[in-house]
Coordinates of C-alpha atoms (C1' of nucleotides) in Angstrom, one line a residue:
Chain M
X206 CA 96.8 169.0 124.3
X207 CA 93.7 170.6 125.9
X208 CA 90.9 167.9 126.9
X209 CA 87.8 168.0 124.1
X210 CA 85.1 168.5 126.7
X211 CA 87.3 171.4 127.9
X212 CA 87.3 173.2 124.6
X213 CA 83.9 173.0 124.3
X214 CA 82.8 173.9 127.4
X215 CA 85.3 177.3 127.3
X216 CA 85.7 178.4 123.8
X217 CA 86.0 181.5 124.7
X218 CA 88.9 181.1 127.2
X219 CA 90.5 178.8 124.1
X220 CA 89.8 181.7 121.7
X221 CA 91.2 184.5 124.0
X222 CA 95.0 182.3 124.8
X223 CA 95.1 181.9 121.2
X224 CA 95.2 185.4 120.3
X225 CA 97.2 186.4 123.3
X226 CA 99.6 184.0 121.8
X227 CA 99.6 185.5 118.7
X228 CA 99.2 182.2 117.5
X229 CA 97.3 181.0 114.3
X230 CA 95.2 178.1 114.9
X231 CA 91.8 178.0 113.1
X232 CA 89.2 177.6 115.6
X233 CA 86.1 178.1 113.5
X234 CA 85.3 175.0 112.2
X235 CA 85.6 173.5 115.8
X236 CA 82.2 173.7 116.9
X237 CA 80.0 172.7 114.2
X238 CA 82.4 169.5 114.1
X239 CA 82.2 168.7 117.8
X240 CA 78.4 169.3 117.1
X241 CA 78.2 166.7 114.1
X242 CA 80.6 164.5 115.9
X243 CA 77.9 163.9 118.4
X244 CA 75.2 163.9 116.2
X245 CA 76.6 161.2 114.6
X246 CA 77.7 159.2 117.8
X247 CA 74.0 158.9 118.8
X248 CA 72.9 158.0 115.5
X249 CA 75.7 154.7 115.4
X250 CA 75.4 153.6 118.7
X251 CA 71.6 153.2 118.7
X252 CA 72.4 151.0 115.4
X253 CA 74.9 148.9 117.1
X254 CA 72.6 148.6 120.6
X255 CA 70.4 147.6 118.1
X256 CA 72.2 144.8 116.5
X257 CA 74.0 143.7 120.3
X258 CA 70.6 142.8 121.2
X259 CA 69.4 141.7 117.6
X260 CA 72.1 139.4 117.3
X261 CA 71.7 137.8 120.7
X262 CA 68.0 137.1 119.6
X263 CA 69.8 135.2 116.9
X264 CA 71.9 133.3 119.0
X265 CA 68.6 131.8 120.7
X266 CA 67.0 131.1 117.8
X267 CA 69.5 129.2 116.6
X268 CA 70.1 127.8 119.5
X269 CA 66.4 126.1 119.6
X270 CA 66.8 125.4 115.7
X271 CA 64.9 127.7 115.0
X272 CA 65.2 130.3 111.1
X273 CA 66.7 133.7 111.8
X274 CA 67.1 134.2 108.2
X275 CA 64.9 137.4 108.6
X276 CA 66.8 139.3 111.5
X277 CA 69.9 138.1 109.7
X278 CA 69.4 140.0 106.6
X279 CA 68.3 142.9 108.8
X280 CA 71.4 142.9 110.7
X281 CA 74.0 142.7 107.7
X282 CA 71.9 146.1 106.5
X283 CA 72.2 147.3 109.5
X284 CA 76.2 146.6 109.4
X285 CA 76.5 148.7 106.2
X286 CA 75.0 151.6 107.3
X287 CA 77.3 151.2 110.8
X288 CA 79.9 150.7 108.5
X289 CA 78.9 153.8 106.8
X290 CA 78.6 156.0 109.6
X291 CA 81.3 155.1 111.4
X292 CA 83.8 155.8 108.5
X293 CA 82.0 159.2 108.8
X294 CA 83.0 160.0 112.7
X295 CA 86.2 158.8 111.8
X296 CA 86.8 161.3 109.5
X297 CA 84.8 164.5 111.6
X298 CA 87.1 163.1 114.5
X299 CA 90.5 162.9 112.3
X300 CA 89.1 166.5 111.5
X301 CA 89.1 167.8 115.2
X302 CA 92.2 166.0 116.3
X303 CA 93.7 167.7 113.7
X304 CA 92.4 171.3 115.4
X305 CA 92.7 169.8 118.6
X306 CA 96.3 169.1 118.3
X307 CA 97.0 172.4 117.3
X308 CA 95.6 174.4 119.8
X309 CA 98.3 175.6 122.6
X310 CA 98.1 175.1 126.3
X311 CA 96.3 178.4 128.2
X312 CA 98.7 180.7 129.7
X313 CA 98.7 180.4 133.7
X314 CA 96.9 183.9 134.8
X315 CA 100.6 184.7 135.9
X316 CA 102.1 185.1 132.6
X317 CA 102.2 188.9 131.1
X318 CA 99.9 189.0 127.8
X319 CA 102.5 191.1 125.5
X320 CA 103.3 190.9 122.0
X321 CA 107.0 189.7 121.6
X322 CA 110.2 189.5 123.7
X323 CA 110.2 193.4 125.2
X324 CA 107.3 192.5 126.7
X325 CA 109.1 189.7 128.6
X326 CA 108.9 190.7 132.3
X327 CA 112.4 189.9 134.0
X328 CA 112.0 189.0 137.9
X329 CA 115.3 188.6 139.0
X330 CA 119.1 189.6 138.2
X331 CA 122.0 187.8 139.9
X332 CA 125.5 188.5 139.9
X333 CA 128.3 190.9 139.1
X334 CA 129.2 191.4 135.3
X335 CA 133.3 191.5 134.9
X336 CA 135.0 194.3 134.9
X337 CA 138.0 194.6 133.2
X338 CA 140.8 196.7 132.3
X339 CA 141.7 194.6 128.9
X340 CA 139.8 194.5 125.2
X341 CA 137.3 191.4 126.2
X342 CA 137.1 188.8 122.9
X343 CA 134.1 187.3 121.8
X344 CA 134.7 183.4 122.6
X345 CA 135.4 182.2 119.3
X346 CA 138.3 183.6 119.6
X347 CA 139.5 183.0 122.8
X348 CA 138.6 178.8 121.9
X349 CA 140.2 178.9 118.6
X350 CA 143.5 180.7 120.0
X351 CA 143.2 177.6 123.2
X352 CA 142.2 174.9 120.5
X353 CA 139.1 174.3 122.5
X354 CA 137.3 174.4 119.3
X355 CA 137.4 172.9 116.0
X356 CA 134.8 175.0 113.9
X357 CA 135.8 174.0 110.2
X358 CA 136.1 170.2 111.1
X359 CA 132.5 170.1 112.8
X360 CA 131.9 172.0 109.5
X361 CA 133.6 169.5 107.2
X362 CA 132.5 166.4 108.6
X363 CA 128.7 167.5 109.2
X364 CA 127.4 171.1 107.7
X365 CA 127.8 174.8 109.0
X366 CA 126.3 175.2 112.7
X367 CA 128.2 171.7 113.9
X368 CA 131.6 172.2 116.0
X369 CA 133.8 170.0 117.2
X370 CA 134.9 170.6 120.8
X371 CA 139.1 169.2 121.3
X372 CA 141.5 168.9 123.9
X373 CA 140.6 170.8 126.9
X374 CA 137.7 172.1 125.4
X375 CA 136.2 168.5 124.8
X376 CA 136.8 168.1 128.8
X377 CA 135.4 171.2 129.6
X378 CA 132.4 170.1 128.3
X379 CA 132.3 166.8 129.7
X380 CA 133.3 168.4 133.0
X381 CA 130.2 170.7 133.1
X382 CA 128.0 167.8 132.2
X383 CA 129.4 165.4 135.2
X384 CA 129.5 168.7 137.3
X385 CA 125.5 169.3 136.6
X386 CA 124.3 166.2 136.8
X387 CA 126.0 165.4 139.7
X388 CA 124.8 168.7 141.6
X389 CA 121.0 167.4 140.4
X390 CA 121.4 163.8 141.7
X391 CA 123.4 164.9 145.3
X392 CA 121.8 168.1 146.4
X393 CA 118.5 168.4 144.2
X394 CA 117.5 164.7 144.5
X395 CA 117.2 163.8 140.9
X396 CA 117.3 160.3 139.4
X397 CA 119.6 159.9 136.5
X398 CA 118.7 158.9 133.2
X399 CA 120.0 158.4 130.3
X400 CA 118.1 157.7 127.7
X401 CA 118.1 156.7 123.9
X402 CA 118.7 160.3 121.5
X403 CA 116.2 158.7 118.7
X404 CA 112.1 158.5 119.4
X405 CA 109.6 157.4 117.1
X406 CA 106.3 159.7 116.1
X407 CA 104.2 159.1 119.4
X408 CA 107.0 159.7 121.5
X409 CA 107.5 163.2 119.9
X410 CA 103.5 163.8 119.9
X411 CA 103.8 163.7 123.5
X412 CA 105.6 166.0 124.3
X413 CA 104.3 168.4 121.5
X414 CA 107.1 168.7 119.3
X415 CA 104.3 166.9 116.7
X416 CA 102.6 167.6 114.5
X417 CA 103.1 171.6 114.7
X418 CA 107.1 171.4 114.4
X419 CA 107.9 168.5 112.6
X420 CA 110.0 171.0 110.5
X421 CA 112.2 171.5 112.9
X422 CA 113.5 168.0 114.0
X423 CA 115.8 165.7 112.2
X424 CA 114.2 162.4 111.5
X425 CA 115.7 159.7 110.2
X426 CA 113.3 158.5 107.3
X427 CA 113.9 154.7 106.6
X428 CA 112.7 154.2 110.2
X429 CA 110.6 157.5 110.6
X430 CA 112.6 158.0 113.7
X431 CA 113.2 161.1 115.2
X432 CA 116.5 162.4 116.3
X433 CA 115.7 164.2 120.0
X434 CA 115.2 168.1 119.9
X435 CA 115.8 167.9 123.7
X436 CA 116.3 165.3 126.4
X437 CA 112.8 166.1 127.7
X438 CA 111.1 164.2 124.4
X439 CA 112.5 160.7 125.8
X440 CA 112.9 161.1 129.6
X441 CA 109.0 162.3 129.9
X442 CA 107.3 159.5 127.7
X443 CA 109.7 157.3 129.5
X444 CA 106.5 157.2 132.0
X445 CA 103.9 157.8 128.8
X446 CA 100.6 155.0 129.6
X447 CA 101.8 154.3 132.9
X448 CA 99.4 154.5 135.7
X449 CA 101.3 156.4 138.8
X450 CA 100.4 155.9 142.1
X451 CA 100.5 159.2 144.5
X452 CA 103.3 158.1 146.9
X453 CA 105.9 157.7 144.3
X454 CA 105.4 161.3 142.8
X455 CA 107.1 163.8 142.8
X456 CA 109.1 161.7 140.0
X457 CA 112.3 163.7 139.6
X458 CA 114.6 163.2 136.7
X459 CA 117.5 164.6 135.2
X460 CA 119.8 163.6 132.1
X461 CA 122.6 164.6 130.3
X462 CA 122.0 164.4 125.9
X463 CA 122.8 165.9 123.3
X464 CA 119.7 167.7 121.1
X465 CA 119.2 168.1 117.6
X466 CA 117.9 171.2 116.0
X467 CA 117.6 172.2 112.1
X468 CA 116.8 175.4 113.2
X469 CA 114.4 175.6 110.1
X470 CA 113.8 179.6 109.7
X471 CA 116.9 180.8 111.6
X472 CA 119.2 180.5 109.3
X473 CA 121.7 183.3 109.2
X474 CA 121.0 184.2 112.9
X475 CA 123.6 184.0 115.4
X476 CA 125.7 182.1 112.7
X477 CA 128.9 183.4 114.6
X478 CA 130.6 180.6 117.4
X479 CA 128.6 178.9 119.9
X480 CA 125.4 180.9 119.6
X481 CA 123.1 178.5 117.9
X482 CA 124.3 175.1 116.6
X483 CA 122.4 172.3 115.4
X484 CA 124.0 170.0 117.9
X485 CA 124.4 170.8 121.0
X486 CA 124.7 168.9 124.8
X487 CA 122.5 169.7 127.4
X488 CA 121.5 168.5 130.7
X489 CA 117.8 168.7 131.6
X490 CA 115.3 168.3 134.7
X491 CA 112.1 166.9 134.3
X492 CA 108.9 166.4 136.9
X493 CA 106.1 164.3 137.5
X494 CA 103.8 165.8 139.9
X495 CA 100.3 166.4 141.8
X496 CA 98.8 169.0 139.9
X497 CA 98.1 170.4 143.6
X498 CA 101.9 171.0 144.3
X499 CA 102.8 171.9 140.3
X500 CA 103.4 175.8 140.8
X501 CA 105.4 175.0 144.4
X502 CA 107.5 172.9 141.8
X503 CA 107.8 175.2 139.0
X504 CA 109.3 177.4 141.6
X505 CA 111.5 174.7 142.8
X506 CA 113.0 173.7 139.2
X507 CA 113.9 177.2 138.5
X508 CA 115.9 177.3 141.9
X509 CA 117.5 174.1 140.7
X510 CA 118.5 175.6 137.5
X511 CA 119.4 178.9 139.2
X512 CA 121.9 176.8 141.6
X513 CA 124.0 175.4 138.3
X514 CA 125.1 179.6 137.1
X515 CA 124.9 180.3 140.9
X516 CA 128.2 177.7 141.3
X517 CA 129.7 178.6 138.5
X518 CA 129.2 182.2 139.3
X519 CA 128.3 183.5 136.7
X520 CA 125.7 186.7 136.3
X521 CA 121.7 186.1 135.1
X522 CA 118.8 187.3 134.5
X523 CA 115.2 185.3 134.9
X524 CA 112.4 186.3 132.6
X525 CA 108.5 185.6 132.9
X526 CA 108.1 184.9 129.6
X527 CA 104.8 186.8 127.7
X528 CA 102.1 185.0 126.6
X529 CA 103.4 185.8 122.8
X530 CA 107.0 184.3 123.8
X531 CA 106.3 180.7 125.8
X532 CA 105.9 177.2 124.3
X533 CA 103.7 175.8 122.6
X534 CA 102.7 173.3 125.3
X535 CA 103.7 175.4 128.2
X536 CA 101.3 176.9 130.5
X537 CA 103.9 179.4 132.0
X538 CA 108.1 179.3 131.4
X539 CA 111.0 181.2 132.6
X540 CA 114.1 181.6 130.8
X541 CA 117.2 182.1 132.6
X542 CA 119.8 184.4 130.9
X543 CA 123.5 184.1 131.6
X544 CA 125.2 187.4 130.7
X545 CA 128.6 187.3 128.3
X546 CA 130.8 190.1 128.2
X547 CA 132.6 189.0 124.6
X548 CA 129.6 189.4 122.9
X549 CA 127.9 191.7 125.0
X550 CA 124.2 190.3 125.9
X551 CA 122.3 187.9 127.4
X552 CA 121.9 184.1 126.3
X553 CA 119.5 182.0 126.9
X554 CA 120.7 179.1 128.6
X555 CA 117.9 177.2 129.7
X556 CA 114.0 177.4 130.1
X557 CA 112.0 175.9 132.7
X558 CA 108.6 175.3 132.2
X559 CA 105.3 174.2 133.4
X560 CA 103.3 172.3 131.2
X561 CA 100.1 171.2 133.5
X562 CA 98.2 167.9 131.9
X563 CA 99.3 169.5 128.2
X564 CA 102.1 166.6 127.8
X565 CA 100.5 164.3 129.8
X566 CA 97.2 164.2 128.6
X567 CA 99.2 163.4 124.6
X568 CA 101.3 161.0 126.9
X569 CA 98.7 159.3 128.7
X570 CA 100.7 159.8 132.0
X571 CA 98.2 159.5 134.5
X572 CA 97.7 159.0 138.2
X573 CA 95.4 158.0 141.4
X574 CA 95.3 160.5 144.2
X575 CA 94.5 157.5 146.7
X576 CA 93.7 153.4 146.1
X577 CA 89.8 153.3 144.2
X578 CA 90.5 157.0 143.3
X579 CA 89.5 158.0 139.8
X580 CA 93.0 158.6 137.2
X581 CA 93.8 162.0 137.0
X582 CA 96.5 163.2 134.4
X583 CA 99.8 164.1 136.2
X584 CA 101.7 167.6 135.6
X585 CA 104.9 167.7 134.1
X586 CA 107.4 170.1 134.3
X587 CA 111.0 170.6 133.3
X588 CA 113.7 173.0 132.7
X589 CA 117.2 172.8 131.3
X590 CA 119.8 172.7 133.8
X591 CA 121.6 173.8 131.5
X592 CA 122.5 174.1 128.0
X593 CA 126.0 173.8 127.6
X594 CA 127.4 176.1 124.4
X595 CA 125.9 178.8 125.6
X596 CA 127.3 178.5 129.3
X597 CA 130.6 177.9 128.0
X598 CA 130.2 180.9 126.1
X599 CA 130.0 182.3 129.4
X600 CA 132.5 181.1 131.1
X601 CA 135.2 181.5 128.1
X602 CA 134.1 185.4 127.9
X603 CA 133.7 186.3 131.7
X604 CA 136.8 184.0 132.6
X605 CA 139.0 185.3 130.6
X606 CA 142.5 187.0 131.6
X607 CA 144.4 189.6 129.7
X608 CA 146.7 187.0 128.7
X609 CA 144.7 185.1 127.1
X610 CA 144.3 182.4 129.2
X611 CA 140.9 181.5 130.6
X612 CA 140.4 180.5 134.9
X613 CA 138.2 177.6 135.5
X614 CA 135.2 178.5 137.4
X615 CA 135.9 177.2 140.9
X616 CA 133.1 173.7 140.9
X617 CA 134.9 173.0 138.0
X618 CA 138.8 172.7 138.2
X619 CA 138.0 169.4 140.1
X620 CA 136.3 168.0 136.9
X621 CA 139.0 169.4 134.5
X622 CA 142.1 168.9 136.5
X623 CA 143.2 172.6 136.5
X624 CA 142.7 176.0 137.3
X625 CA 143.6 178.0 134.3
X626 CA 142.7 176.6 130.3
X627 CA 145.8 177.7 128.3
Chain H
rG79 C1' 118.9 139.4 108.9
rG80 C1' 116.9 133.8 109.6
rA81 C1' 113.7 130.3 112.7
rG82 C1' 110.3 129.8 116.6
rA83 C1' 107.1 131.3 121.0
rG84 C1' 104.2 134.9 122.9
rG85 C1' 101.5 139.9 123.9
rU86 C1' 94.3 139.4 128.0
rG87 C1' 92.3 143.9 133.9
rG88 C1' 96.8 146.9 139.4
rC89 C1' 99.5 141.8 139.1
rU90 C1' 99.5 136.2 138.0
rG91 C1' 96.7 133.6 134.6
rA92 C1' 92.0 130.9 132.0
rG93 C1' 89.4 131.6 127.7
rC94 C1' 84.8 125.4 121.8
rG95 C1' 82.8 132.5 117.0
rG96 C1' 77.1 134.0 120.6
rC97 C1' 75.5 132.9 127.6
rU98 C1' 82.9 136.9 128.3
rG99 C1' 84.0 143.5 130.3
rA100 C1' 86.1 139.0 130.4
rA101 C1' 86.9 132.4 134.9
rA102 C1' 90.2 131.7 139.0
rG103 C1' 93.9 133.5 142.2
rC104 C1' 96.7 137.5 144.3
rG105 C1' 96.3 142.5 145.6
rG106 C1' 92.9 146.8 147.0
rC107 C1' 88.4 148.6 149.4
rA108 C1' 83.9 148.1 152.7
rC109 C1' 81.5 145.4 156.3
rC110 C1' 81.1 141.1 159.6
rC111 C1' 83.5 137.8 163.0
rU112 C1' 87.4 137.4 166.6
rG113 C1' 89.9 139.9 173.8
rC114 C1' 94.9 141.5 170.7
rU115 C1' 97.7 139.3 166.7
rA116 C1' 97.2 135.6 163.0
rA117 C1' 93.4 133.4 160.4
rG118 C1' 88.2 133.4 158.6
rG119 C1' 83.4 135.1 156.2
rU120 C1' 80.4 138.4 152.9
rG121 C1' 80.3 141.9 149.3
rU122 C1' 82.9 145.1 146.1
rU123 C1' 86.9 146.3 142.9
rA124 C1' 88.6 148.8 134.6
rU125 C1' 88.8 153.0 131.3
rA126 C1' 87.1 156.4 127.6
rC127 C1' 83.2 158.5 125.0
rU128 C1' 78.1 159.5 125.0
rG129 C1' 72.6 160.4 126.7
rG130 C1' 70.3 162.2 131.3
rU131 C1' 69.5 167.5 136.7
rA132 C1' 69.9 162.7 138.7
rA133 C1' 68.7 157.7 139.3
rC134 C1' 70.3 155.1 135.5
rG135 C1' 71.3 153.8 130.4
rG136 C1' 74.1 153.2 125.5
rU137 C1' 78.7 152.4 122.8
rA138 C1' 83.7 151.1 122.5
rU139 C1' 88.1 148.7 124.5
rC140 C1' 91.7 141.6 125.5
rG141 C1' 99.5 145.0 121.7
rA142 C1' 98.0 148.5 117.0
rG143 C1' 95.4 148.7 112.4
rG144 C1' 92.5 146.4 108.7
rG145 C1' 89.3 142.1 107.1
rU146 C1' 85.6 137.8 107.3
rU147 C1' 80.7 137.3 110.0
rC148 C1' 74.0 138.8 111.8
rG149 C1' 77.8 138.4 115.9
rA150 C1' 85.3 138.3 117.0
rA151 C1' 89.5 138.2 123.0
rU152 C1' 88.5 133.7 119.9
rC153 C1' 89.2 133.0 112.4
rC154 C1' 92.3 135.8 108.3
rC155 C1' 96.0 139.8 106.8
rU156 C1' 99.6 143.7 107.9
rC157 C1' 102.4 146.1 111.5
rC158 C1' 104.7 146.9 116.5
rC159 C1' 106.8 145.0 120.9
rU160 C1' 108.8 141.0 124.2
rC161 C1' 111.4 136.3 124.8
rU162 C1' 114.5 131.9 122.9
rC163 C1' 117.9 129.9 119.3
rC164 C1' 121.1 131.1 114.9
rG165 C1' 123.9 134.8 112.1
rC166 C1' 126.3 139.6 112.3
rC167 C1' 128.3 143.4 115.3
rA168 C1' 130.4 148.1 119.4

RNA sequence: GGAGAGGUGGCUGAGCGGCUGAAAGCGGCACCCUGCUAAGGUGUUAUACUGGUAACGGUAUCGAGGGUUCGAAUCCCUCCCUCUCCGCCA
């Protein structure tokens, strides 16, 4: 969320990263409400200084005995006007939080304005695609002739777009979470965390996943709970309200959950295998920092996530997302790309974003540059590191032999306890 | 799920409906004293919104939200959370 004062003070700026987000927040009634808002602030609290220093009188006369039955009757007219008044800033401030909470974080001046994806700006390839001298099969294949994969039963037992991973398949996936989480705690000095996969309505304000998407998360409605979208929901408002102190940040944590998507709108998209489920595990990164040091660290998080495909070996692209194409509450995001040969394209396997005060400012994550210091939100960041179906799409499609059989990426085969998934 | 106790500032912890934005202590900061260290003294030490160029004001905030009252940290109601005991359970 941008701060009020902010908005007014740069409309225009607001106005200008809406529309290069092609986004469709109505702005117009913004001003005159911020306008009344005030208006009606001054009006209320000269009533109440009023009655503070009206009822005090009352206090002394009382206390000498004396009748205050005048400025008594005053005061409980003046209450129902306050009364009145104040219901009305409640409502012109319900009003603006409303706008307010809709309104997306401004673009860092480093993101390309464009229209949609082709406008996406990729910065970096990595890595040698496959050759081979064989008919590649799309992964669905290659996991259902392993039995890595049990499609129908994640069908049966939940709905269409749920799998169940078995056998070798189920360890494959449990080896690339240990493997990834490992790699983040030893060599990228992350903390690990595991945290609980259900959040209630603030928790999923924070982070911005409320109130714009609330279509898109599973909540569970006896409790009005929420079932996490990503681990980043819980593992940032782990610190929301807290008070930070400037020597214990950067704040580095990773964790491995799984996320929960309806995927409201994308139905009938990338319906085939892996590509988009409505489970699916994921380990992620997330950072607390100085806003001083936030781009430095946005750099850093996407080496971190880089490192994960860079072990595995497996070939990537990074994009610098347009301003049409990043988050809602991200200022800038890259998306890293792992290429599969069975289905011929890039995936998506993980963005890693900067979100500035966006989150922490709905969070209330806040800090002191030094002791006496006034708070100052913190910046959070994070980035997948990484998405699993996707990467095992990967590594299924890239890894496969002409027999069939599938090698297990070298960082791996100590996890798995082989070399070769047949 | 049942019974009880409790949620106050960075922390600990007081708080008869008005003199409490909140005692006291700890911690922090500034200054003084002291040959160093240790100790001591004095002062200071919340956040947000709002008015003002500023100086400096105003309002709100004692888990959250309502209510009673001229006036609520203090009384009433609802909810949330923590702790103890019982029940149930991986």
């Amino acid at each position: 969320m941008l701060d009020l004062k902010f908005i007014r003070e740069n409309f225009e700026k607001v106005q200008k990263a809406v529309k290069d987000r092609h986004d469709s927040v109505d702005l117009s009634k913004f001003t005159s409400l911020e306008v009344e808002r005030r208006a009606l602030l001054a009006q209320v609290e000269k009533l109440k200084a009023r009655r503070n220093s009206v009822s005090q009188e009352i206090a002394q006369i009382k206390k000498n005995k004396g009748n205050a039955e005048a400025k008594i009757t005053e005061m409980r007219e003046a209450g129902a006007e306050i009364k009145k008044i104040d219901d009305k800033v409640r409502q012109v401030e319900e009003a603006l939080l409303q706008i307010q909470s809709f309104i997306p974080n401004i673009p860092h001046s480093s993101v390309p304005v464009g229209a949609g994806e082709t406008d996406n700006v990729t910065i970096k390839t990595w890595g040698e695609i496959p050759k081979s001298n064989f008919v590649l099969k799309p992964h669905w294949e290659i996991a259902e002739n392993l039995g890595l994969i049990d499609f129908e039963g994640g069908a049966r037992v939940a709905g269409s777009s749920f799998v169940t991973f078995t056998g070798k398949g189920a360890k494959l996936a449990r080896a690339l979470i240990n493997f990834m989480l490992d790699l983040h705690v030893e060599k990228h000095g992350y903390t690990e965390i595991s945290p609980p996969f259900v959040v209630n309505r603030q928790t999923m304000f924070g982070t911005g996943q409320l109130p714009k998407f609330e279509d898109d998360a599973y909540r569970i409605d006896p409790d009005d709970l929420f079932l996490i979208p990503t681990a980043e929901v819980p593992v940032t408002n782990l610190l929301a309200g807290k008070m930070l102190s400037a020597q214990e940040m950067p704040i580095l944590y990773t964790a491995y959950t799984p996320c929960f998507r309806r995927e409201a709108g994308a139905y009938g998209k990338d319906t085939k295998g892996l590509m988009r489920l409505h489970q699916f595990d994921k380990v992620e990164m997330v950072k607390f920092v100085d806003p001083e040091t936030s781009w430095d660290e946005h750099e850093k998080l996407l080496k971190d996530a880089e490192d994960v495909l860079q072990a595995l070996e497996l070939p990537y692209r990074v994009l610098n997302l347009c301003t049409a194409d990043i988050g809602f509450s991200a200022a800038k995001c890259y998306d890293l790309e792992v290429w599969s040969v069975g289905v011929d394209r890039w995936l998506e396997v993980s963005s890693c974003s900067n979100f500035e005060a966006f989150q922490a400012r709905r969070a209330n994550i806040r800090f002191r540059r030094e002791k006496g210091a006034k708070p100052e939100f913190v910046h959070t960041l994070n980035s997948s590191g990484l998405a699993l179906p996707r990467t095992i799409i990967a590594i299924l499609e890239n890894y496969q032999q002409a027999d069939g059989s599938v090698k297990v990426p070298k960082v791996l085969q100590g996890f798995i306890g082989a070399e070769v998934l047949r």
